[in-house]
Amino acid sequence: MFTSGQYRVLRAISTMGNISRTQLVDITGLSKATVSTLTRELLDRNILSERELVFGQGRPAILLGLNAVSACFAGVSLQSDPGQILLTDLHGEILVQMDLPRISDPDLCVNQIAKAIDDLLEQAGDRAGPLGGIGIAIPGFVARDRRMCLRSTALGWRNVDIVTPLKDRMKVPVFAENDANALVQGEHLFGILRDCPDFSMIIVGDGGIGCAHIVDGKLHRGFHGGAGEISHTTVFWPDGREPERPCSCGKRGCLDTVSSLQAIRSMAHQHGLPGSPEELEMLARDGHADALRILHTAGGAMGLAVAQLVQLFDPSQVVVLLDEPFREGVFGAVLRQTMETNVMPRPDWETTLTLRETRRTDWATGAAGIATRQFLFSE
């Protein structure tokens, strides 16, 4: 869609925000004449727009930015039931959105997604540019080609190609991705970590524990596309026992059986306690022994897994997304302390650990970001 030079200009503006042509010369290493030609081509195609004047020494500089309404992108999340579908502009701003009942039959799912996109485009009207692509976030393993869902327990899929029929019907590029990978790519393109070349993100949600990594500015997929499956790393309880409940993968001792919301609720119910994060943290704060033990176990296992991740990948930041009571309570405190205790001391640098909330739209926005990223960078 774009030349290599145009992609370099788009990457710089997407990362830095509104910048001048002079700044583009410095960032891209291209000549003034080349930058002038490339930006004019992108302005003529309505991908860029001229913004405000910046006054300083010499002639005023005109800032260039992405034209938000030059294209729109559909993001579909099948991570929960109901799922969600939305349209974003070129800046990742949500234009319109709706819930999407999760359908396991692939053909019916394609029909449902296509109809929902048509409805959203009609609702958005002039606020949306032409549809530039579609991203789908799937809870499960997705092949490196971003076409085939190799396995999804939640959807009951195995070797399902949902991309090709949707692409044939909508006549735009379509990409499927694991839900955690979609979320981390949306964060890297639109979020506060957009200029961070190396970071890892862990998601603790109702669907289990997800994880994804950005390495050297790109998603790290692994050889088979399964990098980031931290939920199935083996951990042990503080007294050395393996968890009694087997994991859905068939093993015992997986992180998912100790630190996921489902595991925490299960442990709480076994002791006659409420399973909500708010109530469990409140009991722990009041000194309830079983509540404290459950949260220490879950937070400690997660902290150990994060420490191992830091030792293996050396990210500049690790972001853990989880409910507010856990972030501010015993779970979060034990997580942080365990990670710090088990990471090798480094005198000159350290990995920043951030605990943050999740928004329901994050997965669908991340899915739209996959299509946006391909549109802007062809990667």
CSV table of C-alpha atoms in Angstrom, one decimal, residues 167-326:
chain,number,residue,atom,x,y,z
A,167,LYS,CA,-11.6,-11.5,4.0
A,168,ASP,CA,-13.4,-12.8,0.9
A,169,ARG,CA,-16.7,-11.3,2.2
A,170,MET,CA,-15.5,-7.9,3.4
A,171,LYS,CA,-12.8,-7.3,0.7
A,172,VAL,CA,-10.2,-5.9,3.2
A,173,PRO,CA,-7.2,-7.4,5.0
A,174,VAL,CA,-8.2,-9.6,8.0
A,175,PHE,CA,-5.8,-10.8,10.8
A,176,ALA,CA,-6.4,-13.2,13.7
A,177,GLU,CA,-4.3,-13.1,16.8
A,178,ASN,CA,-4.2,-14.6,20.3
A,179,ASP,CA,-6.1,-12.3,22.6
A,180,ALA,CA,-3.0,-11.4,24.8
A,181,ASN,CA,-0.9,-10.7,21.7
A,182,ALA,CA,-3.7,-8.4,20.4
A,183,LEU,CA,-3.8,-6.5,23.7
A,184,VAL,CA,-0.1,-5.9,23.9
A,185,GLN,CA,0.1,-4.8,20.3
A,186,GLY,CA,-2.7,-2.3,20.9
A,187,GLU,CA,-0.8,-1.0,23.9
A,188,HIS,CA,2.4,-0.7,21.9
A,189,LEU,CA,0.7,1.2,19.1
A,190,PHE,CA,-1.8,3.4,21.0
A,191,GLY,CA,-0.9,3.3,24.7
A,192,ILE,CA,1.6,4.9,27.1
A,193,LEU,CA,4.2,2.3,26.1
A,194,ARG,CA,4.2,3.3,22.4
A,195,ASP,CA,7.8,4.4,22.5
A,196,CYS,CA,9.0,1.4,24.7
A,197,PRO,CA,10.9,-1.2,22.5
A,198,ASP,CA,10.9,-4.0,25.1
A,199,PHE,CA,8.2,-4.8,27.6
A,200,SER,CA,6.0,-7.7,28.8
A,201,MET,CA,2.4,-7.7,29.7
A,202,ILE,CA,0.5,-10.2,31.9
A,203,ILE,CA,-3.3,-10.2,32.0
A,204,VAL,CA,-5.1,-11.8,35.0
A,205,GLY,CA,-8.7,-12.1,34.0
A,206,ASP,CA,-11.8,-14.3,34.1
A,207,GLY,CA,-10.5,-16.2,31.1
A,208,GLY,CA,-7.2,-17.2,32.8
A,209,ILE,CA,-3.7,-15.7,32.7
A,210,GLY,CA,-2.4,-14.3,29.4
A,211,CYS,CA,1.0,-12.9,28.6
A,212,ALA,CA,2.7,-11.3,25.6
A,213,HIS,CA,6.1,-9.7,24.8
A,214,ILE,CA,7.3,-6.8,22.7
A,215,VAL,CA,11.0,-7.3,21.8
A,216,ASP,CA,12.9,-4.8,19.8
A,217,GLY,CA,9.7,-3.0,19.0
A,218,LYS,CA,7.9,-6.1,17.6
A,219,LEU,CA,5.7,-8.8,19.0
A,220,HIS,CA,7.7,-11.9,20.0
A,221,ARG,CA,5.7,-14.9,18.7
A,222,GLY,CA,8.0,-17.8,19.2
A,223,PHE,CA,8.7,-20.6,16.7
A,224,HIS,CA,5.1,-21.9,16.7
A,225,GLY,CA,3.4,-18.7,17.6
A,226,GLY,CA,2.9,-19.8,21.2
A,227,ALA,CA,5.3,-17.5,23.1
A,228,GLY,CA,3.9,-16.0,26.2
A,229,GLU,CA,2.0,-19.0,27.7
A,230,ILE,CA,3.1,-18.1,31.2
A,231,SER,CA,-0.2,-19.5,32.5
A,232,HIS,CA,1.2,-23.0,31.9
A,233,THR,CA,4.6,-22.5,33.5
A,234,THR,CA,5.0,-24.9,36.5
A,235,VAL,CA,4.9,-23.3,40.0
A,236,PHE,CA,4.6,-24.8,43.4
A,237,TRP,CA,2.9,-23.8,46.6
A,238,PRO,CA,5.0,-22.3,49.4
A,239,ASP,CA,5.0,-25.6,51.4
A,240,GLY,CA,6.3,-27.5,48.3
A,241,ARG,CA,3.0,-29.3,47.4
A,242,GLU,CA,1.7,-29.3,43.9
A,243,PRO,CA,-1.9,-27.8,43.6
A,244,GLU,CA,-4.4,-30.6,43.8
A,245,ARG,CA,-6.6,-29.2,41.0
A,246,PRO,CA,-5.3,-30.3,37.5
A,247,CYS,CA,-4.9,-27.7,34.9
A,248,SER,CA,-7.1,-27.7,31.7
A,249,CYS,CA,-3.9,-28.6,29.8
A,250,GLY,CA,-3.7,-31.9,31.8
A,251,LYS,CA,-0.6,-31.0,33.9
A,252,ARG,CA,-0.6,-30.2,37.6
A,253,GLY,CA,1.2,-27.2,39.1
A,254,CYS,CA,0.5,-24.7,36.3
A,255,LEU,CA,0.4,-21.0,37.3
A,256,ASP,CA,-3.2,-20.9,36.1
A,257,THR,CA,-4.3,-23.3,38.8
A,258,VAL,CA,-2.9,-21.1,41.5
A,259,SER,CA,-3.1,-17.4,40.5
A,260,SER,CA,-6.0,-17.1,38.0
A,261,LEU,CA,-9.2,-15.5,39.2
A,262,GLN,CA,-10.9,-18.9,38.8
A,263,ALA,CA,-8.3,-20.6,40.9
A,264,ILE,CA,-8.5,-18.0,43.6
A,265,ARG,CA,-12.3,-18.2,43.7
A,266,SER,CA,-12.1,-22.0,43.9
A,267,MET,CA,-9.7,-21.9,46.8
A,268,ALA,CA,-11.9,-19.3,48.6
A,269,HIS,CA,-15.0,-21.4,48.2
A,270,GLN,CA,-13.2,-24.5,49.6
A,271,HIS,CA,-12.7,-22.5,52.8
A,272,GLY,CA,-16.3,-21.1,52.8
A,273,LEU,CA,-15.2,-17.7,51.8
A,274,PRO,CA,-16.6,-15.3,49.2
A,275,GLY,CA,-14.6,-15.4,45.9
A,276,SER,CA,-14.7,-11.8,44.8
A,277,PRO,CA,-11.5,-9.8,44.9
A,278,GLU,CA,-13.1,-7.0,46.9
A,279,GLU,CA,-14.4,-9.3,49.7
A,280,LEU,CA,-11.4,-11.5,49.8
A,281,GLU,CA,-8.9,-8.6,50.1
A,282,MET,CA,-11.2,-7.1,52.8
A,283,LEU,CA,-11.1,-10.2,54.8
A,284,ALA,CA,-7.3,-10.4,54.5
A,285,ARG,CA,-7.0,-6.8,55.6
A,286,ASP,CA,-8.9,-7.7,58.7
A,287,GLY,CA,-6.5,-10.6,59.4
A,288,HIS,CA,-8.5,-13.6,58.3
A,289,ALA,CA,-6.0,-16.4,58.2
A,290,ASP,CA,-7.5,-18.4,55.2
A,291,ALA,CA,-7.9,-15.3,53.1
A,292,LEU,CA,-4.3,-14.2,53.8
A,293,ARG,CA,-3.1,-17.7,52.9
A,294,ILE,CA,-5.0,-17.8,49.6
A,295,LEU,CA,-3.8,-14.3,48.5
A,296,HIS,CA,-0.2,-15.0,49.6
A,297,THR,CA,-0.2,-18.2,47.7
A,298,ALA,CA,-1.6,-16.7,44.5
A,299,GLY,CA,0.4,-13.5,44.7
A,300,GLY,CA,3.6,-15.3,45.5
A,301,ALA,CA,3.2,-17.7,42.6
A,302,MET,CA,2.6,-14.8,40.2
A,303,GLY,CA,5.6,-12.9,41.6
A,304,LEU,CA,7.8,-15.9,41.1
A,305,ALA,CA,6.6,-16.3,37.5
A,306,VAL,CA,7.2,-12.6,36.8
A,307,ALA,CA,10.7,-12.9,38.3
A,308,GLN,CA,11.5,-15.8,35.9
A,309,LEU,CA,10.1,-13.8,33.0
A,310,VAL,CA,12.4,-10.9,33.9
A,311,GLN,CA,15.5,-13.2,34.1
A,312,LEU,CA,14.7,-14.7,30.7
A,313,PHE,CA,13.6,-11.7,28.7
A,314,ASP,CA,15.2,-8.7,30.5
A,315,PRO,CA,12.3,-6.3,29.6
A,316,SER,CA,12.5,-2.7,30.6
A,317,GLN,CA,8.9,-2.9,32.0
A,318,VAL,CA,6.5,-5.6,33.1
A,319,VAL,CA,2.9,-4.5,33.2
A,320,VAL,CA,0.4,-6.7,35.1
A,321,LEU,CA,-3.3,-6.1,34.4
A,322,LEU,CA,-5.6,-7.1,37.2
A,323,ASP,CA,-8.6,-5.9,39.3
A,324,GLU,CA,-8.1,-2.9,41.5
A,325,PRO,CA,-8.6,-4.7,44.9
A,326,PHE,CA,-5.7,-7.1,44.0
